[in-house]
mmCIF file of C-alpha atoms in Angstrom:
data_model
loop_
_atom_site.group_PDB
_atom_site.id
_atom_site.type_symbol
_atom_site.label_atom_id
_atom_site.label_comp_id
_atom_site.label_asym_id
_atom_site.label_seq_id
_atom_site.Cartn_x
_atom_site.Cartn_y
_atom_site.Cartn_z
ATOM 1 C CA UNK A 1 5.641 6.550 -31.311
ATOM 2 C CA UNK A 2 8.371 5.260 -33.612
ATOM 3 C CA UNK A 3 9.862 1.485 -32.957
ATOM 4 C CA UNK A 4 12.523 1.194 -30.658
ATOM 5 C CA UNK A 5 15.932 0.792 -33.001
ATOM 6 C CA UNK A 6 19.142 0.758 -30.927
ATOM 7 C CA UNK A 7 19.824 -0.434 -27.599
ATOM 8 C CA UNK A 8 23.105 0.414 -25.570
ATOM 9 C CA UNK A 9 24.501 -0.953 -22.582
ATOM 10 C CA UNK A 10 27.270 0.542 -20.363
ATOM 11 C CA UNK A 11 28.095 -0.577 -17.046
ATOM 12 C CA UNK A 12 29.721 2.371 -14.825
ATOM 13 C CA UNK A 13 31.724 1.367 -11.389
ATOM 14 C CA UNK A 14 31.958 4.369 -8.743
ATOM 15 C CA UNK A 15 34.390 3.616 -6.227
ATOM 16 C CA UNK A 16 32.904 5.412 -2.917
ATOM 17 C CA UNK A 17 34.230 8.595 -1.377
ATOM 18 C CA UNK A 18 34.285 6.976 1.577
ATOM 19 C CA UNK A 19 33.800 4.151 3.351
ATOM 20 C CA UNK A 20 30.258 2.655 4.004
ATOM 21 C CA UNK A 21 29.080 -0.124 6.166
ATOM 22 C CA UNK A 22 25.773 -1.665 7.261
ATOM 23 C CA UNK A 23 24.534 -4.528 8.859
ATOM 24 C CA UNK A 24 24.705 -6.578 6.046
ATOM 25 C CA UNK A 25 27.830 -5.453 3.905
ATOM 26 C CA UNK A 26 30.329 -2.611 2.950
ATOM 27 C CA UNK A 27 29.250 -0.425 0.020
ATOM 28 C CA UNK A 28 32.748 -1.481 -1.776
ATOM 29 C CA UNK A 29 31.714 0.286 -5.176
ATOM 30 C CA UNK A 30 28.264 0.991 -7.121
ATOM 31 C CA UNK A 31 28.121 -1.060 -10.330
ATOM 32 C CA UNK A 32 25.740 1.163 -12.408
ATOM 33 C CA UNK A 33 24.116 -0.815 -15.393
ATOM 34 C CA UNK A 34 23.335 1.709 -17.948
ATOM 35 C CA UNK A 35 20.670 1.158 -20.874
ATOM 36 C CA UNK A 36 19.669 3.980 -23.392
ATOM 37 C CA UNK A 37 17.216 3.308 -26.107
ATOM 38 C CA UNK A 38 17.226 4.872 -28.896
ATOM 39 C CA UNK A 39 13.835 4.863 -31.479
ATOM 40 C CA UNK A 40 13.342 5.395 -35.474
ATOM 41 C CA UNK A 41 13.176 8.879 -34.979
ATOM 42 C CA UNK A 42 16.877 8.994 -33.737
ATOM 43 C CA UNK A 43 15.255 9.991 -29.758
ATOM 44 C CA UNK A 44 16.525 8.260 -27.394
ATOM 45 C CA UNK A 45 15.619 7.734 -23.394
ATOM 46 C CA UNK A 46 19.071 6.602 -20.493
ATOM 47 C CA UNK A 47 18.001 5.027 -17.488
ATOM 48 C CA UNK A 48 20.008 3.474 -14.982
ATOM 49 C CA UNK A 49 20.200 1.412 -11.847
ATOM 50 C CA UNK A 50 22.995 0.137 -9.471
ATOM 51 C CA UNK A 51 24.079 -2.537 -7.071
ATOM 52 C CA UNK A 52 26.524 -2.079 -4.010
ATOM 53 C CA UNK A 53 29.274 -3.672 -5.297
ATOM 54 C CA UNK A 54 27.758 -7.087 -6.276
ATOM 55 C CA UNK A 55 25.793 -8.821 -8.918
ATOM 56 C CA UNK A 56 26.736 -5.910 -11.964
ATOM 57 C CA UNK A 57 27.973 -8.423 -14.658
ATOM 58 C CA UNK A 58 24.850 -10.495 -13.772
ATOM 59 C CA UNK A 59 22.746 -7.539 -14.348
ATOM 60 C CA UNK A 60 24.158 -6.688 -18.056
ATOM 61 C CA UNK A 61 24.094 -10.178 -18.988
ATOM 62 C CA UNK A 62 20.673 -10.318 -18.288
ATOM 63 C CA UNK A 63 19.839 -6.843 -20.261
ATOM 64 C CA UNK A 64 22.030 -8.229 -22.751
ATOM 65 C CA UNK A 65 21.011 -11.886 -23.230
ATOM 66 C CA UNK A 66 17.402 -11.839 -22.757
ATOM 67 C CA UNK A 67 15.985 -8.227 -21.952
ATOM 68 C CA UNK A 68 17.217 -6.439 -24.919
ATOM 69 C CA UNK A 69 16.823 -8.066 -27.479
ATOM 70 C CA UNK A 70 12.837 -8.204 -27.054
ATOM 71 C CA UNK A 71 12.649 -4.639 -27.157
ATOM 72 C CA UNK A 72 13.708 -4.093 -31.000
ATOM 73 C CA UNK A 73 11.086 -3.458 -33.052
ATOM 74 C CA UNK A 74 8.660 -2.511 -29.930
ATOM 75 C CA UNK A 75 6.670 0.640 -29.763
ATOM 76 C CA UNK A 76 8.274 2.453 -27.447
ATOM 77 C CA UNK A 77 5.047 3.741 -26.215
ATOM 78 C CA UNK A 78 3.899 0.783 -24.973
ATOM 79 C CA UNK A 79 5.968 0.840 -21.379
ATOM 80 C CA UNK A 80 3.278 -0.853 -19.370
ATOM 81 C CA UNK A 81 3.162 -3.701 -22.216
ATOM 82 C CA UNK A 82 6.891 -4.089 -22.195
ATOM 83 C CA UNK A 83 7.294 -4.219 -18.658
ATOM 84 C CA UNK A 84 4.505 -6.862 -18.068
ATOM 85 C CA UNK A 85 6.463 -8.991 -21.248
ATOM 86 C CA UNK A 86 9.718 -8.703 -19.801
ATOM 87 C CA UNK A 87 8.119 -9.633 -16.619
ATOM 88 C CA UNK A 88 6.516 -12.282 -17.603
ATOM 89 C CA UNK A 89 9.780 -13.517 -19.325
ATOM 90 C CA UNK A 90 11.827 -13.351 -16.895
ATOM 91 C CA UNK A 91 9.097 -14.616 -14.374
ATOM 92 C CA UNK A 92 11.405 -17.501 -13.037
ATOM 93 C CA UNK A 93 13.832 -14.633 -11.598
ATOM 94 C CA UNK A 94 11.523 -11.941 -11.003
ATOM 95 C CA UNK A 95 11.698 -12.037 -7.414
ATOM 96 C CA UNK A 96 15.279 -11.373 -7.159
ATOM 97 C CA UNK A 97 17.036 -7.958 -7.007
ATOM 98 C CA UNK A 98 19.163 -8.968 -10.391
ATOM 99 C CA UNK A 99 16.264 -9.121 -12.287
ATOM 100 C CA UNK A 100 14.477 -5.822 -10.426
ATOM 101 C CA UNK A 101 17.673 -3.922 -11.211
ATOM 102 C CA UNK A 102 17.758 -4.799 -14.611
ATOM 103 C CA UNK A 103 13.868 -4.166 -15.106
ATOM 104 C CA UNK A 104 14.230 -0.976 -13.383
ATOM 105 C CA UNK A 105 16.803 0.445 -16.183
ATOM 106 C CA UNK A 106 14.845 -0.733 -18.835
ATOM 107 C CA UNK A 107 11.699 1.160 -17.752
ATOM 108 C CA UNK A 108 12.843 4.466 -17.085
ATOM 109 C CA UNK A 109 15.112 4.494 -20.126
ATOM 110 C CA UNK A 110 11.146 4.338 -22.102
ATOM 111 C CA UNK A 111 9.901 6.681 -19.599
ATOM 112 C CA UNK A 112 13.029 9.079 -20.203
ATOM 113 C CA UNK A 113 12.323 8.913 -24.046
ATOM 114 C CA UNK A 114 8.830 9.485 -23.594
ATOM 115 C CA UNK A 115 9.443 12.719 -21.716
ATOM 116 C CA UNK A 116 11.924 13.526 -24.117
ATOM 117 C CA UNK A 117 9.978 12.983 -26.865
ATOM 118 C CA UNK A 118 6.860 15.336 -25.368
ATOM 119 C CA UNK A 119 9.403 18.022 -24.735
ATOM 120 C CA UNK A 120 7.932 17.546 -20.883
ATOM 121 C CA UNK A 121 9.931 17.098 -17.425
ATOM 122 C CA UNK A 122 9.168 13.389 -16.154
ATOM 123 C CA UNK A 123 8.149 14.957 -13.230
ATOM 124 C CA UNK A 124 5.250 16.570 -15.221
ATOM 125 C CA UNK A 125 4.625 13.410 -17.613
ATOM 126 C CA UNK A 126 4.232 11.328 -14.585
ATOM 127 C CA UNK A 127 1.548 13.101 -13.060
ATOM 128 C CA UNK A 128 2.672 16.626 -12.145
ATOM 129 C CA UNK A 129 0.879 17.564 -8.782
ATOM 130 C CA UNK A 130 3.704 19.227 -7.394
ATOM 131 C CA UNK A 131 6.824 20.968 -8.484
ATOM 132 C CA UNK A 132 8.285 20.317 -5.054
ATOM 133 C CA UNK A 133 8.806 17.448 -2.880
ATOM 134 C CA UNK A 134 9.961 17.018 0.336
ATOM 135 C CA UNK A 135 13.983 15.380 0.912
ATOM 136 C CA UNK A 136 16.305 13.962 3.541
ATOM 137 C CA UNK A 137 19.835 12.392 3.297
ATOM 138 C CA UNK A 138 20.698 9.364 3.924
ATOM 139 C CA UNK A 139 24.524 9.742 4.712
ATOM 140 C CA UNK A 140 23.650 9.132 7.976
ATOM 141 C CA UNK A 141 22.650 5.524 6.898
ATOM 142 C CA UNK A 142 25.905 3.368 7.720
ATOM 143 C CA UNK A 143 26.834 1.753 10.670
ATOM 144 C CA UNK A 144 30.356 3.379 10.540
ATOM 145 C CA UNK A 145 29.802 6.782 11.145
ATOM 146 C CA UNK A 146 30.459 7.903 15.133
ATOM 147 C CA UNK A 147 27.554 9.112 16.702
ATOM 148 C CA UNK A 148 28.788 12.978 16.913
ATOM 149 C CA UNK A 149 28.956 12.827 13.594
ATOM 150 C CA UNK A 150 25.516 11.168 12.682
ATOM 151 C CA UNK A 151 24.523 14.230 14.839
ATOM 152 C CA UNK A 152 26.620 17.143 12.857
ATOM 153 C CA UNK A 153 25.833 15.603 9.710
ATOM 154 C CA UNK A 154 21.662 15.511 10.951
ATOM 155 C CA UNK A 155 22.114 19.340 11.911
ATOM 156 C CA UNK A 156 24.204 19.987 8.912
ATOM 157 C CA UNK A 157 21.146 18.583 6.807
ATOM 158 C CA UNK A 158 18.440 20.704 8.811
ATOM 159 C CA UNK A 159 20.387 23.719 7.836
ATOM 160 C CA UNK A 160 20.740 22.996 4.701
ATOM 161 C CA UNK A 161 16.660 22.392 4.546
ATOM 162 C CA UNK A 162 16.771 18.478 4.353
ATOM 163 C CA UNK A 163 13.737 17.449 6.021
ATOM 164 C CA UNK A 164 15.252 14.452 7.721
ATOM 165 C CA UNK A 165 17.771 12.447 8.253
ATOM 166 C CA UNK A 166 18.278 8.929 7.858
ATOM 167 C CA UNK A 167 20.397 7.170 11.060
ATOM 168 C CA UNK A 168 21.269 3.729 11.673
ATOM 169 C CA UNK A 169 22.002 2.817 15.214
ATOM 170 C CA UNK A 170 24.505 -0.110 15.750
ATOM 171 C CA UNK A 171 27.799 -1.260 15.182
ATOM 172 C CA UNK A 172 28.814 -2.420 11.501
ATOM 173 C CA UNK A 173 29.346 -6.372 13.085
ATOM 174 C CA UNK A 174 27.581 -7.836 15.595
ATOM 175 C CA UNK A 175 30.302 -8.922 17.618
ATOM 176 C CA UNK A 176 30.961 -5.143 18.620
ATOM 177 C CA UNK A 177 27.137 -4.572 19.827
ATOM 178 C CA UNK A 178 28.078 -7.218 23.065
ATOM 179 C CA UNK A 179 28.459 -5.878 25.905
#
């Protein structure tokens, strides 16, 4: 495969549609760190990632700083040896989700350009023992929602032919679960 030429970084913020709260935090936007590569050959492979709302500008100043530049002149090909040298490079922060999210982005932008570049569906390139897969929504998934409509949205996704659907039970702070 040719050497890897170009990289470009975009970061994308979604504002939600509506509001979302867990346990933890509100989903106040997604920050969506973008990376495409692009090789010798002029093909190029997108992936992405995202955060809810924190942690973004960390995450492109990472790919930009550190993680990109170590991928110019790299076979593209070799996406298991890239990913264990980034790894290893950023082994100090590997275990947090900054470093994940970038890592993430990086990958499947080499394994979108190696699909591409095979004229194959990842699905396929990645193994391809079944065209279909099995799906539930996760709307359902936020401590906000009331409980009738956790269950309209759950029947909503059965008839739609969701196999699931993913509920949290609680209150969005833990002050309003006391009785």
């Amino acid at each position: 495969m040719a050497k890897i030429e170009k990289i470009e970084l975009r970061m994308v913020d979604l504002v939600p549609k509506v509001k979302r709260t867990d346990a933890i935090q509100s989903f106040v936007s997604q920050e969506t760190p973008i990376v495409t590569i692009t090789d010798a050959d002029g093909a190029s492979g997108t992936g992405y990632s995202y955060t809810i709302g924190t942690g973004g500008s960390s995450v492109m100043r990472l790919l930009a700083d550190h993680l990109a530049p170590r991928l110019i002149g790299r076979d593209a090909d070799q996406i298991e040896a890239i990913w264990h040298e980034l790894e290893f490079a950023t082994h100090a922060t590997t275990i947090g989700a900054i470093t994940a999210i970038a890592l993430a982005a990086i990958d499947t932008a080499l394994w979108d350009l190696r699909a591409r570049k095979q004229n194959l569906p990842l699905w396929k390139l990645a193994g391809g023992a079944k065209d279909r897969c099995p799906l539930y929504t996760t709307e359902g998934g936020w401590l906000h929602i009331e409980t009738q409509a956790l269950v309209d949205d759950a029947l909503e996704a059965k008839a739609k032919g969701f196999t699931g659907s993913k509920v949290k039970i609680g209150k969005p702070h833990g002050s309003e679960a006391v009785a």
